[in-house]
Short mmCIF file of C-alpha atoms and ligand atoms in Angstrom, two decimals:
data_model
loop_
_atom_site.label_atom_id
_atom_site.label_comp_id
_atom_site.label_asym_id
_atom_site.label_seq_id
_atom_site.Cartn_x
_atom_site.Cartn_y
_atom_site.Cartn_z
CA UNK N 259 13.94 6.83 2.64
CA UNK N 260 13.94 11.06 2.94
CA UNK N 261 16.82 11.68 5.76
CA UNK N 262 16.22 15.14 7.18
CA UNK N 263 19.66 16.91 7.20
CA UNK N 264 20.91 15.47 3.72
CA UNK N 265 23.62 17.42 2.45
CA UNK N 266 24.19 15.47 -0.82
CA UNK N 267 23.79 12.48 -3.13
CA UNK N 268 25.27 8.99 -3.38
CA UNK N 269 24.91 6.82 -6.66
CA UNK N 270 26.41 3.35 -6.09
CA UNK N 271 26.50 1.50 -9.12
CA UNK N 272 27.30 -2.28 -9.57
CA UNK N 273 29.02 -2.96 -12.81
CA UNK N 274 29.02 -6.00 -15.31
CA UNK N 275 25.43 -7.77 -13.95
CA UNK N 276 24.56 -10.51 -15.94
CA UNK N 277 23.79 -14.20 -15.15
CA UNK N 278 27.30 -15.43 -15.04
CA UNK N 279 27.40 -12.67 -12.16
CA UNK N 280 24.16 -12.77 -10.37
CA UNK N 281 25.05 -14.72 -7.71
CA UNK N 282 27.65 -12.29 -6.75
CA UNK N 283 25.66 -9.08 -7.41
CA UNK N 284 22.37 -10.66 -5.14
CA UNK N 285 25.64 -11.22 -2.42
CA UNK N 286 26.49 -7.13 -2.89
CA UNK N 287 22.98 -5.84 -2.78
CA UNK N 288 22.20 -7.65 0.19
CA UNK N 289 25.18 -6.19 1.86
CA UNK N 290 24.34 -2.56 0.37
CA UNK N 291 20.92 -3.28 1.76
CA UNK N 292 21.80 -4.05 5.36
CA UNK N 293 24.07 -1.03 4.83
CA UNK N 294 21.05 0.99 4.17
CA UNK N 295 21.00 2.06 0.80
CA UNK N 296 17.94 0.80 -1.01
CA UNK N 297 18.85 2.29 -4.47
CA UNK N 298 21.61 1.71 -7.03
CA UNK N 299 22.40 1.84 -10.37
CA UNK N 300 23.04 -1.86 -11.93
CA UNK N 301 25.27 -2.05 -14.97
CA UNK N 302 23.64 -5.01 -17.10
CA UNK N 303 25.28 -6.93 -19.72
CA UNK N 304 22.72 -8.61 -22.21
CA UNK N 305 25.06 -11.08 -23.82
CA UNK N 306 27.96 -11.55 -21.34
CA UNK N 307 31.14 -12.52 -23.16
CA UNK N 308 28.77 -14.27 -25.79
CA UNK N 309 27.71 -16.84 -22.89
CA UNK N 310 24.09 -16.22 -23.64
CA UNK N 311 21.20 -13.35 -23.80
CA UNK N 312 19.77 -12.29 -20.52
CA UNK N 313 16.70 -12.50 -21.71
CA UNK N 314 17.36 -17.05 -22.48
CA UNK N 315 17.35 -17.20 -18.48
CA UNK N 316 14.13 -16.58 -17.01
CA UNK N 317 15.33 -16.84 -13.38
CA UNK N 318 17.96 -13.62 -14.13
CA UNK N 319 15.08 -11.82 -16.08
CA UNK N 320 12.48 -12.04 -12.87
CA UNK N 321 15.30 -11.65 -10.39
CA UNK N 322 16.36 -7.77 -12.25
CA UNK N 323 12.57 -6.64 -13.30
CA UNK N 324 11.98 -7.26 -9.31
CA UNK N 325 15.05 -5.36 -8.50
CA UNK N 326 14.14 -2.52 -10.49
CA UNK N 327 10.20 -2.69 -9.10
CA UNK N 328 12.58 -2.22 -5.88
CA UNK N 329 13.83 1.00 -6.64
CA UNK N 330 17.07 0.05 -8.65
CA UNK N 331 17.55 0.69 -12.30
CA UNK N 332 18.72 -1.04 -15.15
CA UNK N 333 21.80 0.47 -17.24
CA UNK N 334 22.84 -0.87 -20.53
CA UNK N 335 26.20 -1.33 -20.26
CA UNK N 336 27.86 -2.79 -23.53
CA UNK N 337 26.16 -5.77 -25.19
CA UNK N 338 29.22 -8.90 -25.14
CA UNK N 339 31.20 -6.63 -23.23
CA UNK N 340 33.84 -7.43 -25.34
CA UNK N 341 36.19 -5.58 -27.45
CA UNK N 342 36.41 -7.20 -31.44
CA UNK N 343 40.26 -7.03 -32.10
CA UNK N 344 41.12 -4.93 -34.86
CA UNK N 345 43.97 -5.97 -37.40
CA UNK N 346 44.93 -1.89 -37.85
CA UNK N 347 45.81 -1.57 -33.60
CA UNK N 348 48.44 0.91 -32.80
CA UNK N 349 50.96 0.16 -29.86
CA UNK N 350 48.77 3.39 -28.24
CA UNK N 351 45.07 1.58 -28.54
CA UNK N 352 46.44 -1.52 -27.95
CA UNK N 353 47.73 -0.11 -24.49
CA UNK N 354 44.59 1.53 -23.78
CA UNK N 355 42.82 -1.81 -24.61
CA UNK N 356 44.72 -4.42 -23.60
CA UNK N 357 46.54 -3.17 -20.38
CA UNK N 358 43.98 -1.16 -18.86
CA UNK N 359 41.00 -2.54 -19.52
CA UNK N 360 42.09 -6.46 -20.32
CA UNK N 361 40.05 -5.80 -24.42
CA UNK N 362 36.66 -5.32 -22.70
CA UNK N 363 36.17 -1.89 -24.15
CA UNK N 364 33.87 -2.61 -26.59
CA UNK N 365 32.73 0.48 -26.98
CA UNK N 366 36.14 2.22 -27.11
CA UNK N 367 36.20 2.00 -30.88
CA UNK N 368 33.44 0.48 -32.55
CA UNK N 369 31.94 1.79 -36.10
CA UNK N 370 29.20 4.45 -35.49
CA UNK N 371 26.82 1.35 -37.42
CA UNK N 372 28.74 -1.27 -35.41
CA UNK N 373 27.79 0.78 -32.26
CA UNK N 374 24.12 1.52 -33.44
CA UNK N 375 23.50 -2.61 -34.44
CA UNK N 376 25.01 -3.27 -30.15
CA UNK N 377 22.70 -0.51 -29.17
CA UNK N 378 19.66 -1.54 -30.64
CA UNK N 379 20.11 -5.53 -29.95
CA UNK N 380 20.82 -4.40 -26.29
CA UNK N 381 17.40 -2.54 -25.86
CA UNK N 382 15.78 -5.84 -27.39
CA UNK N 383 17.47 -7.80 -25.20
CA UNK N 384 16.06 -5.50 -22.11
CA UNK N 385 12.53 -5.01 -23.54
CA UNK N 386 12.42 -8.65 -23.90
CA UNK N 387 12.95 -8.92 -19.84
CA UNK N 388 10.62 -6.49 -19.39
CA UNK N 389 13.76 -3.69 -18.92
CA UNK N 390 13.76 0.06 -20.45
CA UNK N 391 17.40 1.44 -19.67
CA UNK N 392 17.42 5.29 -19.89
CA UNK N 393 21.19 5.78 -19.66
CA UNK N 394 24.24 3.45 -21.63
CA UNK N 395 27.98 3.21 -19.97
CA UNK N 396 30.25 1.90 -21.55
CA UNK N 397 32.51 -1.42 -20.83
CA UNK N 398 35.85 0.34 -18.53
CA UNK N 399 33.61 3.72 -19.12
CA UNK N 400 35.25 3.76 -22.43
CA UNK N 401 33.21 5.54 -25.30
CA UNK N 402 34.60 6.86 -28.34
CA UNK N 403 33.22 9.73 -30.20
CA UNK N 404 31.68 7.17 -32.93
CA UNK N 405 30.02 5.25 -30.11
CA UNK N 406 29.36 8.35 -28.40
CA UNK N 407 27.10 9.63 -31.25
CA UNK N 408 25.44 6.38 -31.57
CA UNK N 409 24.40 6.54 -27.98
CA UNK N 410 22.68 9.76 -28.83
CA UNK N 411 21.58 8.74 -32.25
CA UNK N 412 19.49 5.76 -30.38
CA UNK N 413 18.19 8.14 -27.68
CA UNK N 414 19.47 6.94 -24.33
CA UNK N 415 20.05 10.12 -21.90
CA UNK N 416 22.76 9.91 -20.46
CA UNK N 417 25.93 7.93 -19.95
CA UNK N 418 28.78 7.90 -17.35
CA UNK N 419 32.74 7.98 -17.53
CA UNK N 420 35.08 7.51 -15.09
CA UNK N 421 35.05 11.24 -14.10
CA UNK N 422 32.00 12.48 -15.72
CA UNK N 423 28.07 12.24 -15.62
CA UNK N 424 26.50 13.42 -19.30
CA UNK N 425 23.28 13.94 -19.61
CA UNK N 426 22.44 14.01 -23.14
CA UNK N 427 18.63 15.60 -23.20
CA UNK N 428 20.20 18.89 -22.37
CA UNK N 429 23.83 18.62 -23.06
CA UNK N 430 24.95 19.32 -19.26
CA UNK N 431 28.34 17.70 -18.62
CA UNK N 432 28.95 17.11 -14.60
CA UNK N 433 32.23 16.53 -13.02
CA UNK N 434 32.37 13.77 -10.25
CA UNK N 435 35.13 11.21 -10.23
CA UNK N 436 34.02 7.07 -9.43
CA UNK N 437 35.75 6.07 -6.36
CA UNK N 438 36.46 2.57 -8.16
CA UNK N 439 38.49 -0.81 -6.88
CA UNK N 440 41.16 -2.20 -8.92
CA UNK N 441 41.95 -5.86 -7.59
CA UNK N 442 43.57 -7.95 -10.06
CA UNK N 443 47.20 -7.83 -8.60
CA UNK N 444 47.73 -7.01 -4.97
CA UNK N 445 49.98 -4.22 -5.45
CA UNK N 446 46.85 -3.43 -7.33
CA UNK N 447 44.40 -3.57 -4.18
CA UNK N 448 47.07 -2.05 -1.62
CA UNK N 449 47.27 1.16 -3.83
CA UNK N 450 43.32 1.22 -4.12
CA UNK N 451 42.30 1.12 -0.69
CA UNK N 452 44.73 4.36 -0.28
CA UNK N 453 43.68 5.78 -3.23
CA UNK N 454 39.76 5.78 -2.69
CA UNK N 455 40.44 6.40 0.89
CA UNK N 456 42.06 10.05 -0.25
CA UNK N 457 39.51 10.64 -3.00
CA UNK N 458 36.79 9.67 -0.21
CA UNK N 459 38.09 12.84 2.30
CA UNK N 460 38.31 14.75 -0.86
CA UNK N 461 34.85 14.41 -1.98
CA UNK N 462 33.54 15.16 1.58
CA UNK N 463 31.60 18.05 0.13
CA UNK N 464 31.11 17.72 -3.12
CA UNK N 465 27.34 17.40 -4.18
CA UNK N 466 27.73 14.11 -5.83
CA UNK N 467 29.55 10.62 -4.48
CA UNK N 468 30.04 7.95 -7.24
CA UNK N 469 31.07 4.44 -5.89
CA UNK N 470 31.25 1.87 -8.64
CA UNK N 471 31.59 -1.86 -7.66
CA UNK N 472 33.06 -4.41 -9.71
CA UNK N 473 31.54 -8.12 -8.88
CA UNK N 474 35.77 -9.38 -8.08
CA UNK N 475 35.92 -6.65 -5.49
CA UNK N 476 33.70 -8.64 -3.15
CA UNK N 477 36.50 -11.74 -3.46
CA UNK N 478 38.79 -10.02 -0.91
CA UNK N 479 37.63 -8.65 2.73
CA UNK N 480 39.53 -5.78 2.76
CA UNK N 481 38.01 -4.43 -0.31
CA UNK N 482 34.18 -5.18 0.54
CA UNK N 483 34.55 -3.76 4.03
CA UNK N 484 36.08 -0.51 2.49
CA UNK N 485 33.28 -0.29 0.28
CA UNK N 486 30.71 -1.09 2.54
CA UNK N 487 32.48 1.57 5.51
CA UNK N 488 32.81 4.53 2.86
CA UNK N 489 29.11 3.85 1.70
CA UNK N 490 27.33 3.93 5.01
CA UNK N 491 29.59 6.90 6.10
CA UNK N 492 28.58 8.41 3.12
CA UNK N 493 25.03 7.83 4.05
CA UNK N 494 24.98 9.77 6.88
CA UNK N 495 24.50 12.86 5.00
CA UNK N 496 23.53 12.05 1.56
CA UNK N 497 20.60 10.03 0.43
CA UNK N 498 21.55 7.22 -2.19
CA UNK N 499 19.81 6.90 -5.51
CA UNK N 500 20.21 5.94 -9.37
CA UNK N 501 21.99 7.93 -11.90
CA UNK N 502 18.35 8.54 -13.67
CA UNK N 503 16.96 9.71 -10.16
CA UNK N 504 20.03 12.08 -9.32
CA UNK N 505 19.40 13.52 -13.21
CA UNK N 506 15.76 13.76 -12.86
CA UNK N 507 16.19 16.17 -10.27
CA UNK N 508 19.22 18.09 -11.43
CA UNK N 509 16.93 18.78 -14.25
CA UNK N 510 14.64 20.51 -11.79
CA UNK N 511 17.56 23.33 -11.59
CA UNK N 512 18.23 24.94 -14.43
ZN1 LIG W 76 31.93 -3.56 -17.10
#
């Protein structure tokens, strides 16, 4: 829906969709949806944590080409969404890996053939359920220069990082920070409802809002209704839409 006095744009996207999570994303897009926003980016894992392809489970594969008919659109984000271990790990990667993102960056540092191979079965796995994904993002946004190229290499247009929007058909790099939830401890969940409250004011002009949602943020109340306040603020003035969308038309401006 065209609001008249929109000053901006909102991208909400909802990370790691897959049928172990469907449930739980059909619970956040009907919230978003009596929120207003109609539109969102959904992060879709074809082979989540090797507990089948998305395209084995007919149900999931009808329930995402609807979405998408919708107005939504289908990302590829990793294929197991799982890091393989690697024997030659330094105490740095193994940080990176292990702490912060619990070894779901499979992307972080694949082989460029290793990344091509997980590129190439994911697009399968989508054209199988009917799915064309235009942009990749990686597992925990984390994309190594190897994967990075690979992402090219296989033509997808853009990707996303935790502070960055890339669009790859013209090489245009945009700065926007994810307000993002982290929830796994509750000093953990305490310091995020602070932290994307301050981030929030700080965005209040800025041309481009990124929320990403993770499907354990909807576990706790405090969290969801966070989520759900900053969005429909949000959508006062800007008018929400997918990653592709908000590229399409900052191609229009050269
Ligand atoms: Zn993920």
């Amino acid at each position: 829906m065209q609001k008249a006095f929109t000053t901006g744009s909102l991208v909400i996207s909802i990370h790691d969709v897959s049928p172990s999570t469907c449930k739980r994303s059909q619970e956040i897009l009907g919230d978003l949806g009596r929120a207003g926003i109609d539109a969102t980016s959904l992060l879709v894992i074809p082979n989540h944590h090797h507990r089948g392809l998305i395209s084995d489970d007919p149900e999931f594969a009808t329930w995402i080409r609807e979405k998408v008919a919708e107005g939504h659109e289908a990302v590829l984000h990793g294929f197991y969404h799982l890091r393989e271990k690697q024997n030659s790990d330094g105490t740095m990667n193994r940080l990176i890996t292990q702490s912060y993102t619990a070894g779901e960056g499979e992307f972080f540092d694949p082989s460029h053939d290793r990344a091509c191979k997980l590129l190439q079965s994911g697009r399968a796995a989508f054209a199988a359920c009917g799915l064309e994904a235009k942009g990749f993002i990686a597992p925990a946004w984390l994309l190594g220069a190897e994967a990075e190229a690979a992402v090219k290499q296989e033509c997808f247009e853009y990707t996303t990082r935790i502070a960055t929007v890339s669009d790859f058909t013209n090489g245009r790099v945009y700065q926007a920070r994810s307000l993002v939830w982290s929830v796994r401890a509750r000093w953990r969940r305490i310091c995020s409802l602070a932290w994307n409250h301050s981030l929030f004011m700080s965005f209040r002009n800025a041309p481009l809002l990124r929320i990403g949602i993770h499907p354990p943020d909807w576990d706790y109340p405090a969290i969801r209704s966070q989520i759900l306040h900053l969005a429909s603020t949000a959508l006062a003035r800007r008018q929400a839409m997918t990653y592709q969308h908000w590229l399409e038309i900052q191609r229009l401006n050269p």
